[in-house]
mmCIF file of C-alpha atoms in Angstrom:
data_model
loop_
_atom_site.group_PDB
_atom_site.id
_atom_site.type_symbol
_atom_site.label_atom_id
_atom_site.label_comp_id
_atom_site.label_asym_id
_atom_site.label_seq_id
_atom_site.Cartn_x
_atom_site.Cartn_y
_atom_site.Cartn_z
ATOM 1 C CA MET L 1420 135.305 158.685 39.400
ATOM 2 C CA ALA L 1421 137.871 160.767 37.479
ATOM 3 C CA PRO L 1422 141.475 160.531 38.739
ATOM 4 C CA ARG L 1423 142.565 163.300 41.076
ATOM 5 C CA GLY L 1424 145.011 165.807 39.591
ATOM 6 C CA LEU L 1425 148.387 166.412 41.179
ATOM 7 C CA SER L 1426 148.680 169.123 43.792
ATOM 8 C CA ALA L 1427 151.214 171.941 43.354
ATOM 9 C CA GLU L 1428 153.598 170.318 45.856
ATOM 10 C CA GLU L 1429 153.258 166.905 44.214
ATOM 11 C CA LYS L 1430 154.145 168.450 40.860
ATOM 12 C CA ARG L 1431 157.247 170.031 42.416
ATOM 13 C CA VAL L 1432 158.358 166.692 43.878
ATOM 14 C CA LYS L 1433 157.765 164.774 40.652
ATOM 15 C CA LEU L 1434 159.486 167.349 38.446
ATOM 16 C CA LEU L 1435 162.470 167.296 40.807
ATOM 17 C CA GLU L 1436 162.504 163.490 40.540
ATOM 18 C CA ILE L 1437 163.058 163.779 36.781
ATOM 19 C CA PHE L 1438 166.303 165.670 37.404
ATOM 20 C CA HIS L 1439 167.483 163.359 40.188
ATOM 21 C CA GLU L 1440 166.621 160.122 38.392
ATOM 22 C CA THR L 1441 168.172 161.093 35.058
ATOM 23 C CA LYS L 1442 171.035 163.268 36.401
ATOM 24 C CA ASP L 1443 170.851 165.223 33.164
ATOM 25 C CA PHE L 1444 170.431 168.778 31.845
ATOM 26 C CA PHE L 1445 167.167 169.866 30.238
ATOM 27 C CA GLN L 1446 165.586 172.735 28.378
ATOM 28 C CA LEU L 1447 162.059 173.856 29.228
ATOM 29 C CA LYS L 1448 160.562 172.341 26.079
ATOM 30 C CA GLU L 1449 162.166 168.987 26.930
ATOM 31 C CA LEU L 1450 160.699 169.064 30.452
ATOM 32 C CA GLU L 1451 157.274 169.953 29.026
ATOM 33 C CA LYS L 1452 157.454 166.690 27.056
ATOM 34 C CA LEU L 1453 158.957 164.552 29.830
ATOM 35 C CA GLY L 1454 156.635 165.854 32.575
ATOM 36 C CA PRO L 1455 153.438 164.260 31.220
ATOM 37 C CA LYS L 1456 155.261 161.170 29.943
ATOM 38 C CA MET L 1457 157.308 160.299 33.054
ATOM 39 C CA LYS L 1458 155.384 161.831 35.958
ATOM 40 C CA GLY L 1459 151.885 162.727 34.781
ATOM 41 C CA ILE L 1460 152.463 166.493 35.076
ATOM 42 C CA VAL L 1461 150.334 168.542 32.682
ATOM 43 C CA SER L 1462 152.717 170.150 30.196
ATOM 44 C CA GLN L 1463 151.089 173.592 30.575
ATOM 45 C CA SER L 1464 152.027 173.684 34.271
ATOM 46 C CA VAL L 1465 155.658 172.569 33.892
ATOM 47 C CA LYS L 1466 156.997 176.113 33.374
ATOM 48 C CA GLU L 1467 155.357 177.454 36.546
ATOM 49 C CA VAL L 1468 156.468 174.449 38.636
ATOM 50 C CA LEU L 1469 160.024 174.700 37.287
ATOM 51 C CA GLN L 1470 160.192 178.405 38.163
ATOM 52 C CA SER L 1471 159.074 177.709 41.741
ATOM 53 C CA LEU L 1472 161.872 175.143 42.108
ATOM 54 C CA VAL L 1473 164.406 177.623 40.703
ATOM 55 C CA ASP L 1474 163.146 180.335 43.096
ATOM 56 C CA ASP L 1475 163.634 177.959 46.041
ATOM 57 C CA GLY L 1476 167.158 177.051 44.930
ATOM 58 C CA LEU L 1477 166.271 173.397 44.322
ATOM 59 C CA VAL L 1478 166.917 173.639 40.577
ATOM 60 C CA GLN L 1479 169.768 175.552 38.950
ATOM 61 C CA GLY L 1480 169.503 177.275 35.579
ATOM 62 C CA ASP L 1481 171.850 179.000 33.184
ATOM 63 C CA LYS L 1482 171.845 180.365 29.654
ATOM 64 C CA ILE L 1483 174.236 178.619 27.284
ATOM 65 C CA GLY L 1484 174.316 180.306 23.909
ATOM 66 C CA SER L 1485 170.737 181.121 23.019
ATOM 67 C CA SER L 1486 169.199 178.344 25.128
ATOM 68 C CA ASN L 1487 168.355 178.065 28.833
ATOM 69 C CA PHE L 1488 169.347 174.819 30.551
ATOM 70 C CA PHE L 1489 168.196 173.552 33.948
ATOM 71 C CA TRP L 1490 169.669 170.901 36.251
ATOM 72 C CA SER L 1491 169.489 169.562 39.792
ATOM 73 C CA PHE L 1492 171.349 166.795 41.599
ATOM 74 C CA PRO L 1493 170.308 165.010 44.832
ATOM 75 C CA SER L 1494 173.377 166.344 46.644
ATOM 76 C CA GLN L 1495 172.222 169.938 46.008
ATOM 77 C CA GLN L 1496 169.081 169.466 48.078
ATOM 78 C CA GLY L 1497 171.028 168.015 51.007
ATOM 79 C CA SER L 1498 173.542 170.871 50.868
ATOM 80 C CA LEU L 1499 170.725 173.422 50.766
ATOM 81 C CA VAL L 1500 169.026 171.902 53.812
ATOM 82 C CA GLN L 1501 172.329 171.769 55.722
ATOM 83 C CA SER L 1502 173.052 175.391 54.846
ATOM 84 C CA ARG L 1503 169.633 176.550 56.018
ATOM 85 C CA LEU L 1504 169.891 174.443 59.154
ATOM 86 C CA LYS L 1505 173.238 176.056 59.977
ATOM 87 C CA GLU L 1506 171.761 179.518 59.395
ATOM 88 C CA ALA L 1507 168.893 178.704 61.752
ATOM 89 C CA GLN L 1508 171.296 177.330 64.378
ATOM 90 C CA ASP L 1509 173.516 180.422 64.113
ATOM 91 C CA GLN L 1510 170.481 182.677 64.491
ATOM 92 C CA ARG L 1511 169.342 180.655 67.500
ATOM 93 C CA THR L 1512 172.776 181.027 69.105
ATOM 94 C CA THR L 1513 172.668 184.791 68.492
ATOM 95 C CA ASN L 1514 169.170 185.042 69.965
ATOM 96 C CA GLN L 1515 170.170 183.048 73.041
ATOM 97 C CA ALA L 1516 173.177 185.328 73.574
ATOM 98 C CA GLN L 1517 170.938 188.398 73.322
ATOM 99 C CA ILE L 1518 168.455 186.894 75.791
ATOM 100 C CA ALA L 1519 171.267 186.114 78.229
ATOM 101 C CA GLU L 1520 172.543 189.686 77.899
ATOM 102 C CA VAL L 1521 169.108 191.160 78.561
ATOM 103 C CA ARG L 1522 168.605 188.908 81.598
ATOM 104 C CA ASN L 1523 171.968 189.961 82.951
ATOM 105 C CA LEU L 1524 171.078 193.642 82.481
ATOM 106 C CA ILE L 1525 167.785 193.089 84.305
ATOM 107 C CA LYS L 1526 169.635 191.392 87.162
ATOM 108 C CA VAL L 1527 172.142 194.242 87.409
ATOM 109 C CA GLU L 1528 169.350 196.809 87.300
ATOM 110 C CA LYS L 1529 167.452 195.062 90.086
ATOM 111 C CA GLN L 1530 170.566 194.901 92.255
ATOM 112 C CA SER L 1531 171.217 198.617 91.721
ATOM 113 C CA ARG L 1532 167.773 199.501 93.031
ATOM 114 C CA GLY L 1533 168.319 199.078 96.720
ATOM 115 C CA GLU L 1534 165.372 199.120 99.104
ATOM 116 C CA SER L 1535 164.624 202.394 100.898
ATOM 117 C CA ASP L 1536 161.742 203.844 102.896
ATOM 118 C CA THR L 1537 160.913 206.250 100.070
ATOM 119 C CA ARG L 1538 160.837 203.511 97.432
ATOM 120 C CA THR L 1539 158.832 201.163 99.673
ATOM 121 C CA HIS L 1540 156.281 203.926 100.332
ATOM 122 C CA ALA L 1541 156.085 204.801 96.631
ATOM 123 C CA LEU L 1542 155.483 201.158 95.668
ATOM 124 C CA ALA L 1543 152.780 200.793 98.304
ATOM 125 C CA GLU L 1544 151.060 203.955 97.028
ATOM 126 C CA LEU L 1545 151.304 202.676 93.461
ATOM 127 C CA ASN L 1546 149.660 199.385 94.399
ATOM 128 C CA ARG L 1547 146.897 201.248 96.262
ATOM 129 C CA LEU L 1548 146.194 203.443 93.250
ATOM 130 C CA LYS L 1549 146.128 200.420 90.933
ATOM 131 C CA LYS L 1550 143.522 198.708 93.119
ATOM 132 C CA GLU L 1551 141.478 201.895 93.239
ATOM 133 C CA LEU L 1552 141.635 202.188 89.450
ATOM 134 C CA VAL L 1553 140.408 198.595 89.059
ATOM 135 C CA GLN L 1554 137.509 199.292 91.433
ATOM 136 C CA LEU L 1555 136.527 202.443 89.534
ATOM 137 C CA ASP L 1556 136.687 200.579 86.223
ATOM 138 C CA ASN L 1557 134.397 197.882 87.622
ATOM 139 C CA GLU L 1558 131.880 200.488 88.774
ATOM 140 C CA LEU L 1559 132.009 202.242 85.426
ATOM 141 C CA SER L 1560 131.480 198.945 83.609
ATOM 142 C CA ALA L 1561 128.431 198.198 85.750
ATOM 143 C CA TYR L 1562 126.844 201.524 84.764
ATOM 144 C CA SER L 1563 127.747 201.272 81.097
ATOM 145 C CA ALA L 1564 126.672 197.649 80.605
ATOM 146 C CA CYS L 1565 123.280 198.692 79.200
ATOM 147 C CA ASP L 1566 124.518 201.651 77.172
ATOM 148 C CA PRO L 1567 123.458 201.093 73.479
ATOM 149 C CA VAL L 1568 126.559 202.906 72.246
ATOM 150 C CA LYS L 1569 128.735 200.721 74.448
ATOM 151 C CA LEU L 1570 126.994 197.579 73.196
ATOM 152 C CA ASP L 1571 127.503 198.649 69.585
ATOM 153 C CA GLU L 1572 131.181 199.311 70.240
ATOM 154 C CA THR L 1573 131.486 195.892 71.851
ATOM 155 C CA ARG L 1574 129.901 194.183 68.856
ATOM 156 C CA ARG L 1575 132.225 196.008 66.472
ATOM 157 C CA GLY L 1576 135.184 195.126 68.685
ATOM 158 C CA ILE L 1577 134.226 191.429 68.658
ATOM 159 C CA LEU L 1578 133.838 191.467 64.866
ATOM 160 C CA LEU L 1579 137.200 193.181 64.375
ATOM 161 C CA ALA L 1580 138.874 190.791 66.813
ATOM 162 C CA LYS L 1581 137.435 187.794 64.974
ATOM 163 C CA GLU L 1582 138.543 189.142 61.595
ATOM 164 C CA ALA L 1583 142.021 189.816 62.975
ATOM 165 C CA ALA L 1584 142.221 186.312 64.467
ATOM 166 C CA ILE L 1585 141.183 184.734 61.157
ATOM 167 C CA ARG L 1586 143.679 186.890 59.274
ATOM 168 C CA TRP L 1587 146.524 185.922 61.606
ATOM 169 C CA THR L 1588 145.694 182.221 61.504
ATOM 170 C CA GLU L 1589 145.606 182.407 57.707
ATOM 171 C CA ASN L 1590 148.971 184.197 57.758
ATOM 172 C CA PHE L 1591 150.366 181.480 60.035
ATOM 173 C CA CYS L 1592 149.190 178.728 57.681
ATOM 174 C CA ILE L 1593 150.758 180.530 54.700
ATOM 175 C CA ALA L 1594 154.012 181.125 56.623
ATOM 176 C CA LEU L 1595 154.081 177.490 57.794
ATOM 177 C CA ALA L 1596 153.622 176.179 54.249
ATOM 178 C CA HIS L 1597 156.265 178.586 52.904
ATOM 179 C CA PHE L 1598 158.823 177.730 55.604
ATOM 180 C CA GLN L 1599 158.167 174.001 55.116
ATOM 181 C CA ARG L 1600 158.748 174.377 51.386
ATOM 182 C CA GLN L 1601 161.866 176.497 51.946
ATOM 183 C CA SER L 1602 163.475 174.329 54.632
ATOM 184 C CA LEU L 1603 161.996 170.859 53.880
ATOM 185 C CA VAL L 1604 161.359 170.432 57.614
ATOM 186 C CA GLU L 1605 158.258 168.661 58.999
ATOM 187 C CA PRO L 1606 155.403 171.002 60.097
ATOM 188 C CA SER L 1607 155.557 169.529 63.627
ATOM 189 C CA GLU L 1608 159.232 170.561 63.913
ATOM 190 C CA ILE L 1609 158.439 174.088 62.695
ATOM 191 C CA ARG L 1610 155.555 174.392 65.190
ATOM 192 C CA ARG L 1611 157.779 173.225 68.052
ATOM 193 C CA TYR L 1612 160.525 175.703 67.088
ATOM 194 C CA LEU L 1613 157.970 178.556 66.957
ATOM 195 C CA GLY L 1614 156.392 177.495 70.264
ATOM 196 C CA VAL L 1615 152.986 176.630 68.717
ATOM 197 C CA ASN L 1616 151.187 174.015 70.820
ATOM 198 C CA ASP L 1617 149.631 170.879 69.344
ATOM 199 C CA ASP L 1618 146.158 172.072 70.377
ATOM 200 C CA TYR L 1619 146.397 175.067 68.020
ATOM 201 C CA GLU L 1620 143.370 175.305 65.720
ATOM 202 C CA ASP L 1621 142.834 177.366 62.588
ATOM 203 C CA ILE L 1622 139.581 179.174 63.462
ATOM 204 C CA CYS L 1623 138.791 180.162 59.912
#
């Protein structure tokens, strides 16, 4: 069996290891030689992998004279993670303050709406009309259950709903992978922060 090639993420990790292990500066052509020799990265893919690390702020680059040099030190990655963690914590604090403010406004609004005979009567009438609407909808559904047009609309609705669900689960997987790469946080931690349960399944 032929050996399995490195995945995109494995290439990123191994190319970053070259910087951290040597603690040196490199040009692209030097990395294209060292990649295959030290870490088994195909030289043709080094440029793309290096650019992804630069885009994520894990590798720094600058032009000195007519040449471009790249570098990265282990301390940079830790500082980047700490910075992003602080940003997330600050955003969480802001969100919690906004939630508390909204809850307080709701509480004040409820207190300002004192009970009265008119309001009690209006609420009772609203509830009666809601129940009547539900009953009428049930009757209408019973009559339209065998309507070919209705059945066709239902089928199209199911198809569209399935396509939308697949699209959103795909988007979630892409967002999860991107956020993991950006923040270097475990997927389980990201899921817990976003409120995604462990029983979540990608339906596609």
